[in-house]
mmCIF file of C-alpha atoms in Angstrom:
data_model
loop_
_atom_site.group_PDB
_atom_site.id
_atom_site.type_symbol
_atom_site.label_atom_id
_atom_site.label_comp_id
_atom_site.label_asym_id
_atom_site.label_seq_id
_atom_site.Cartn_x
_atom_site.Cartn_y
_atom_site.Cartn_z
ATOM 1 C CA MET A 1 55.828 -16.189 5.460
ATOM 2 C CA LYS A 2 58.509 -18.605 4.346
ATOM 3 C CA GLY A 3 56.611 -21.740 3.272
ATOM 4 C CA ARG A 4 57.998 -25.266 3.382
ATOM 5 C CA GLY A 5 61.195 -25.681 1.419
ATOM 6 C CA PHE A 6 62.763 -22.402 2.602
ATOM 7 C CA SER A 7 65.103 -22.199 5.579
ATOM 8 C CA ASP A 8 65.069 -19.378 8.122
ATOM 9 C CA ALA A 9 68.250 -18.031 6.531
ATOM 10 C CA ILE A 10 66.532 -17.457 3.178
ATOM 11 C CA ARG A 11 63.050 -16.562 4.376
ATOM 12 C CA PRO A 12 61.326 -14.754 1.447
ATOM 13 C CA SER A 13 60.002 -11.252 2.120
ATOM 14 C CA ILE A 14 56.478 -10.075 1.234
ATOM 15 C CA LYS A 15 58.020 -8.264 -1.742
ATOM 16 C CA ASN A 16 59.525 -11.572 -2.890
ATOM 17 C CA TRP A 17 56.098 -13.221 -2.701
ATOM 18 C CA ILE A 18 54.466 -10.335 -4.626
ATOM 19 C CA ASP A 19 57.156 -10.621 -7.306
ATOM 20 C CA ASP A 20 56.571 -14.383 -7.435
ATOM 21 C CA TYR A 21 52.806 -13.834 -7.785
ATOM 22 C CA TYR A 22 53.125 -11.494 -10.766
ATOM 23 C CA HIS A 23 55.886 -13.650 -12.262
ATOM 24 C CA GLU A 24 53.512 -16.625 -12.380
ATOM 25 C CA MET A 25 50.226 -14.800 -13.037
ATOM 26 C CA GLY A 26 51.428 -11.973 -15.263
ATOM 27 C CA ALA A 27 50.631 -8.276 -15.018
ATOM 28 C CA GLY A 28 47.105 -6.888 -14.646
ATOM 29 C CA LYS A 29 44.145 -7.611 -12.369
ATOM 30 C CA HIS A 30 43.206 -11.219 -11.616
ATOM 31 C CA ASP A 31 39.883 -12.625 -10.464
ATOM 32 C CA LEU A 32 39.372 -14.786 -7.371
ATOM 33 C CA MET A 33 39.638 -18.046 -9.293
ATOM 34 C CA GLN A 34 43.048 -17.048 -10.652
ATOM 35 C CA ARG A 35 44.226 -15.942 -7.213
ATOM 36 C CA GLY A 36 43.124 -19.254 -5.710
ATOM 37 C CA ASP A 37 44.882 -21.147 -8.479
ATOM 38 C CA TYR A 38 48.132 -19.396 -7.582
ATOM 39 C CA LEU A 39 47.719 -19.880 -3.816
ATOM 40 C CA TYR A 40 47.060 -23.623 -4.053
ATOM 41 C CA HIS A 41 48.904 -24.648 -7.214
ATOM 42 C CA GLY A 42 51.701 -22.082 -7.662
ATOM 43 C CA LYS A 43 55.238 -23.455 -7.785
ATOM 44 C CA ASN A 44 56.202 -21.831 -4.469
ATOM 45 C CA ALA A 45 52.824 -20.840 -2.992
ATOM 46 C CA LYS A 46 51.565 -24.432 -2.905
ATOM 47 C CA ASN A 47 54.080 -25.071 -0.110
ATOM 48 C CA LEU A 48 52.575 -22.403 2.167
ATOM 49 C CA SER A 49 50.879 -23.506 5.351
ATOM 50 C CA ALA A 50 47.147 -22.867 5.677
ATOM 51 C CA GLU A 51 47.738 -19.804 7.876
ATOM 52 C CA GLU A 52 50.414 -18.434 5.561
ATOM 53 C CA ARG A 53 48.109 -19.009 2.610
ATOM 54 C CA GLN A 54 45.319 -17.036 4.291
ATOM 55 C CA LYS A 55 47.740 -14.185 5.000
ATOM 56 C CA MET A 56 48.988 -14.280 1.425
ATOM 57 C CA MET A 57 45.372 -14.148 0.254
ATOM 58 C CA ALA A 58 44.849 -10.978 2.318
ATOM 59 C CA ILE A 59 47.989 -9.409 0.835
ATOM 60 C CA ILE A 60 46.929 -10.218 -2.743
ATOM 61 C CA LYS A 61 43.424 -8.928 -2.049
ATOM 62 C CA SER A 62 44.866 -5.645 -0.762
ATOM 63 C CA LEU A 63 47.230 -5.439 -3.732
ATOM 64 C CA GLU A 64 44.633 -6.250 -6.417
ATOM 65 C CA ASP A 65 41.600 -4.442 -4.947
ATOM 66 C CA GLY A 66 43.437 -1.411 -3.555
ATOM 67 C CA GLU A 67 42.343 -1.995 0.068
ATOM 68 C CA LEU A 68 44.861 -0.659 2.585
ATOM 69 C CA MET A 69 46.113 -3.029 5.296
ATOM 70 C CA ASP A 70 46.769 -2.099 8.902
ATOM 71 C CA ILE A 71 50.432 -1.498 9.786
ATOM 72 C CA ASP A 72 52.012 -1.686 13.244
ATOM 73 C CA GLN A 73 54.060 1.531 13.147
ATOM 74 C CA GLU A 74 56.261 0.521 16.087
ATOM 75 C CA GLU A 75 57.169 -2.972 14.879
ATOM 76 C CA LYS A 76 56.875 -2.039 11.180
ATOM 77 C CA LYS A 77 54.777 -5.133 10.495
ATOM 78 C CA VAL A 78 51.545 -5.854 8.675
ATOM 79 C CA ILE A 79 48.628 -6.618 11.000
ATOM 80 C CA PHE A 80 46.385 -9.491 9.910
ATOM 81 C CA PRO A 81 43.006 -8.992 11.685
ATOM 82 C CA GLU A 82 42.007 -12.610 11.119
ATOM 83 C CA TYR A 83 44.786 -13.884 13.377
ATOM 84 C CA LYS A 84 45.671 -11.188 15.925
ATOM 85 C CA ASP A 85 43.079 -12.496 18.430
ATOM 86 C CA ARG A 86 43.485 -16.178 17.593
ATOM 87 C CA LYS A 87 46.553 -18.186 18.519
ATOM 88 C CA MET A 88 45.400 -21.763 17.829
ATOM 89 C CA PRO A 89 47.574 -23.471 15.155
ATOM 90 C CA ILE A 90 46.215 -24.027 11.681
ATOM 91 C CA LYS A 91 46.425 -27.652 10.589
ATOM 92 C CA GLU A 92 47.232 -28.712 7.061
ATOM 93 C CA GLY A 93 44.498 -29.512 4.591
ATOM 94 C CA SER A 94 41.665 -27.633 3.001
ATOM 95 C CA LEU A 95 39.519 -25.388 5.137
ATOM 96 C CA LYS A 96 36.297 -27.061 4.084
ATOM 97 C CA SER A 97 37.359 -30.688 4.480
ATOM 98 C CA ASN A 98 39.018 -30.037 7.871
ATOM 99 C CA PHE A 99 36.566 -27.461 9.203
ATOM 100 C CA HIS A 100 35.665 -29.673 12.158
ATOM 101 C CA LYS A 101 39.382 -29.869 13.028
ATOM 102 C CA PHE A 102 39.933 -26.121 12.820
ATOM 103 C CA PHE A 103 36.788 -25.115 14.727
ATOM 104 C CA PRO A 104 35.197 -27.705 17.039
ATOM 105 C CA VAL A 105 31.416 -27.716 16.906
ATOM 106 C CA SER A 106 30.056 -26.053 20.037
ATOM 107 C CA LYS A 107 27.293 -28.588 20.719
ATOM 108 C CA PRO A 108 26.927 -29.902 24.281
ATOM 109 C CA ALA A 109 28.476 -33.266 24.861
ATOM 110 C CA VAL A 110 26.109 -36.045 25.888
ATOM 111 C CA LYS A 111 26.482 -39.126 28.035
ATOM 112 C CA LYS A 112 24.305 -42.027 28.934
ATOM 113 C CA GLU A 113 22.895 -42.142 32.402
ATOM 114 C CA GLU A 114 21.476 -45.316 33.831
ATOM 115 C CA SER A 115 18.041 -45.032 35.289
ATOM 116 C CA SER A 116 16.378 -47.182 37.857
ATOM 117 C CA GLY A 117 14.546 -49.013 35.115
ATOM 118 C CA ASN A 118 15.753 -50.906 32.101
ATOM 119 C CA ALA A 119 15.442 -47.901 29.754
ATOM 120 C CA GLU A 120 18.354 -45.537 29.172
ATOM 121 C CA ARG A 121 18.059 -41.803 28.586
ATOM 122 C CA ILE A 122 20.428 -39.197 27.180
ATOM 123 C CA LYS A 123 21.416 -36.361 29.492
ATOM 124 C CA PRO A 124 23.237 -33.257 28.213
ATOM 125 C CA VAL A 125 26.289 -32.229 30.173
ATOM 126 C CA LYS A 126 28.167 -28.968 30.348
ATOM 127 C CA LYS A 127 30.264 -28.105 27.324
ATOM 128 C CA VAL A 128 33.879 -28.995 28.071
ATOM 129 C CA GLU A 129 35.540 -27.109 25.216
ATOM 130 C CA GLU A 130 35.247 -23.358 24.978
ATOM 131 C CA GLU A 131 35.309 -21.581 21.640
ATOM 132 C CA PRO A 132 38.717 -20.060 20.914
ATOM 133 C CA ALA A 133 39.017 -16.272 20.962
ATOM 134 C CA GLY A 134 37.879 -14.606 17.760
ATOM 135 C CA LEU A 135 36.042 -17.737 16.550
ATOM 136 C CA ALA A 136 32.832 -15.874 15.736
ATOM 137 C CA LYS A 137 34.793 -13.323 13.763
ATOM 138 C CA LEU A 138 36.687 -16.030 11.916
ATOM 139 C CA ASN A 139 33.516 -17.953 11.129
ATOM 140 C CA ARG A 140 31.968 -14.798 9.734
ATOM 141 C CA LYS A 141 35.095 -14.190 7.685
ATOM 142 C CA ILE A 142 35.001 -17.757 6.390
ATOM 143 C CA GLN A 143 31.356 -17.409 5.402
ATOM 144 C CA GLU A 144 32.143 -14.186 3.575
ATOM 145 C CA GLU A 145 35.146 -15.602 1.748
ATOM 146 C CA ALA A 146 33.579 -19.081 1.307
ATOM 147 C CA VAL A 147 36.859 -20.917 0.874
ATOM 148 C CA VAL A 148 36.221 -24.326 -0.724
ATOM 149 C CA SER A 149 38.364 -27.444 -0.662
ATOM 150 C CA GLY A 150 39.654 -26.907 -4.181
ATOM 151 C CA GLY A 151 41.412 -23.794 -3.063
ATOM 152 C CA TYR A 152 39.152 -21.313 -4.861
ATOM 153 C CA SER A 153 37.200 -18.489 -3.225
ATOM 154 C CA ILE A 154 33.569 -17.912 -4.126
ATOM 155 C CA MET A 155 32.825 -14.209 -4.450
ATOM 156 C CA ASP A 156 30.233 -13.119 -1.909
ATOM 157 C CA LYS A 157 27.573 -10.533 -2.689
ATOM 158 C CA LYS A 158 29.377 -7.645 -1.006
ATOM 159 C CA GLU A 159 32.669 -8.337 -2.747
ATOM 160 C CA LYS A 160 30.889 -8.872 -6.053
ATOM 161 C CA ASN A 161 29.180 -5.496 -5.674
ATOM 162 C CA ASN A 162 32.533 -3.933 -4.830
ATOM 163 C CA GLN A 163 34.099 -5.475 -7.911
ATOM 164 C CA LEU A 164 31.196 -4.325 -10.066
ATOM 165 C CA GLY A 165 31.671 -0.851 -8.646
ATOM 166 C CA VAL A 166 35.385 -0.969 -9.461
ATOM 167 C CA GLU A 167 34.648 -2.198 -12.986
ATOM 168 C CA ALA A 168 32.057 0.555 -13.448
ATOM 169 C CA GLU A 169 34.559 3.148 -12.240
ATOM 170 C CA MET A 170 37.193 1.747 -14.599
ATOM 171 C CA ALA A 171 34.707 1.855 -17.496
ATOM 172 C CA LYS A 172 33.838 5.445 -16.588
ATOM 173 C CA ARG A 173 37.503 6.428 -16.537
ATOM 174 C CA GLU A 174 38.051 4.687 -19.872
ATOM 175 C CA LYS A 175 35.168 6.656 -21.400
ATOM 176 C CA GLU A 176 36.613 9.862 -19.975
ATOM 177 C CA LYS A 177 39.999 9.009 -21.487
ATOM 178 C CA GLN A 178 38.374 8.317 -24.864
ATOM 179 C CA ALA A 179 36.479 11.620 -24.646
ATOM 180 C CA GLU A 180 39.721 13.427 -23.799
ATOM 181 C CA LYS A 181 41.446 11.791 -26.766
ATOM 182 C CA ILE A 182 38.615 12.811 -29.112
ATOM 183 C CA LEU A 183 38.711 16.369 -27.734
ATOM 184 C CA GLU A 184 42.479 16.476 -28.164
ATOM 185 C CA ILE A 185 42.165 15.259 -31.772
ATOM 186 C CA GLU A 186 39.525 17.909 -32.485
ATOM 187 C CA LYS A 187 41.755 20.603 -30.954
ATOM 188 C CA GLN A 188 44.663 19.400 -33.059
ATOM 189 C CA LYS A 189 42.546 19.456 -36.235
ATOM 190 C CA LYS A 190 41.303 22.958 -35.392
ATOM 191 C CA ALA A 191 44.858 24.151 -34.790
ATOM 192 C CA GLU A 192 45.978 22.638 -38.101
ATOM 193 C CA GLN A 193 43.075 24.326 -39.930
ATOM 194 C CA GLN A 194 43.921 27.667 -38.325
ATOM 195 C CA ASP A 195 47.541 27.213 -39.340
ATOM 196 C CA ILE A 196 46.478 26.499 -42.952
ATOM 197 C CA GLU A 197 44.296 29.606 -43.003
ATOM 198 C CA LYS A 198 47.108 31.735 -41.577
ATOM 199 C CA ARG A 199 49.544 30.447 -44.188
ATOM 200 C CA LYS A 200 46.976 31.180 -46.913
ATOM 201 C CA GLU A 201 46.434 34.728 -45.636
ATOM 202 C CA ARG A 202 50.172 35.291 -45.396
ATOM 203 C CA LYS A 203 50.679 34.051 -48.960
ATOM 204 C CA GLU A 204 47.885 36.272 -50.291
ATOM 205 C CA LYS A 205 49.389 39.254 -48.483
ATOM 206 C CA GLU A 206 52.833 38.522 -49.888
ATOM 207 C CA GLU A 207 51.422 38.217 -53.407
ATOM 208 C CA ALA A 208 49.528 41.520 -53.034
ATOM 209 C CA GLU A 209 52.657 43.272 -51.778
ATOM 210 C CA LYS A 210 54.674 41.814 -54.636
ATOM 211 C CA LYS A 211 52.089 42.957 -57.185
ATOM 212 C CA LEU A 212 52.059 46.448 -55.707
ATOM 213 C CA ALA A 213 55.840 46.583 -55.795
ATOM 214 C CA GLU A 214 55.791 45.524 -59.439
ATOM 215 C CA GLU A 215 53.243 48.208 -60.266
ATOM 216 C CA ILE A 216 55.299 50.818 -58.468
ATOM 217 C CA GLU A 217 58.396 49.676 -60.317
ATOM 218 C CA ARG A 218 56.596 49.865 -63.671
ATOM 219 C CA GLY A 219 55.362 53.393 -62.848
ATOM 220 C CA LYS A 220 58.880 54.449 -61.913
ATOM 221 C CA ILE A 221 60.282 53.114 -65.162
ATOM 222 C CA GLU A 222 57.558 54.902 -67.139
ATOM 223 C CA ARG A 223 58.313 58.197 -65.413
ATOM 224 C CA GLU A 224 61.996 57.820 -66.072
ATOM 225 C CA ARG A 225 61.289 57.093 -69.750
ATOM 226 C CA LYS A 226 59.094 60.185 -70.068
ATOM 227 C CA GLU A 227 61.690 62.348 -68.353
ATOM 228 C CA ALA A 228 64.361 61.036 -70.679
ATOM 229 C CA ALA A 229 62.164 61.779 -73.729
ATOM 230 C CA GLN A 230 61.500 65.298 -72.501
ATOM 231 C CA LYS A 231 65.211 65.924 -71.996
ATOM 232 C CA GLU A 232 65.940 64.621 -75.476
ATOM 233 C CA ASP A 233 63.297 66.921 -77.011
ATOM 234 C CA GLU A 234 64.719 69.858 -75.101
ATOM 235 C CA ARG A 235 68.224 69.056 -76.312
ATOM 236 C CA LYS A 236 67.033 68.870 -79.923
ATOM 237 C CA ARG A 237 65.258 72.209 -79.695
ATOM 238 C CA GLN A 238 68.346 73.790 -78.234
ATOM 239 C CA GLN A 239 70.526 72.324 -80.974
ATOM 240 C CA LYS A 240 68.178 73.573 -83.707
ATOM 241 C CA LYS A 241 68.160 77.053 -82.237
ATOM 242 C CA GLU A 242 71.923 77.150 -82.250
ATOM 243 C CA ASP A 243 72.050 75.947 -85.831
ATOM 244 C CA ASP A 244 69.599 78.639 -86.957
ATOM 245 C CA GLU A 245 71.677 81.368 -85.400
#
């Protein structure tokens, strides 16, 4: 897809178009109205042909909604189901306003046939234009996507249900994340409380050991004092005995 305004030498890649999309629309998920606004009014995307725009829409849909696209493994190219069976060119203009140009109405042509009288009657003739290959599939696709002339896609019931399912899944995951965060906070608080209790127990143990050591030290000092007093008494008795002799 190169779009008008780009030469073959500088044909943008799909990656370039994806980068351009997020550059204009910003990060995050975008609804169908926003996608249509980019496709029809974007600085570069507005120059896409109708067929290129439809292909770009399929790429964005796959990118935003997470739907995998078919890949031709041999040619290494993306397969667009809407166009692989249909080779008729896409004319410029909106799909709604030019629908009769894109897909001729398959009603039988009519012609006037003169009768023997004065009155004329209408006689149907065989259809001269066959429906192009894949027309029924394309019509069904158009009805599902409901592309309007303004360039915006109306969400059909199936796609709306899919989006609601995605939103519900996202809400569920968000709740699970919140629950995990709350559980993690509770675990952290519990760990902090256990750490406080351990520090308290360790401090109490240290204080008890210190007190015991002090008591032991006091007992040791008391014993040493008593022993010293006994030795002094013994020395005095011995001295008195010697003096008496």
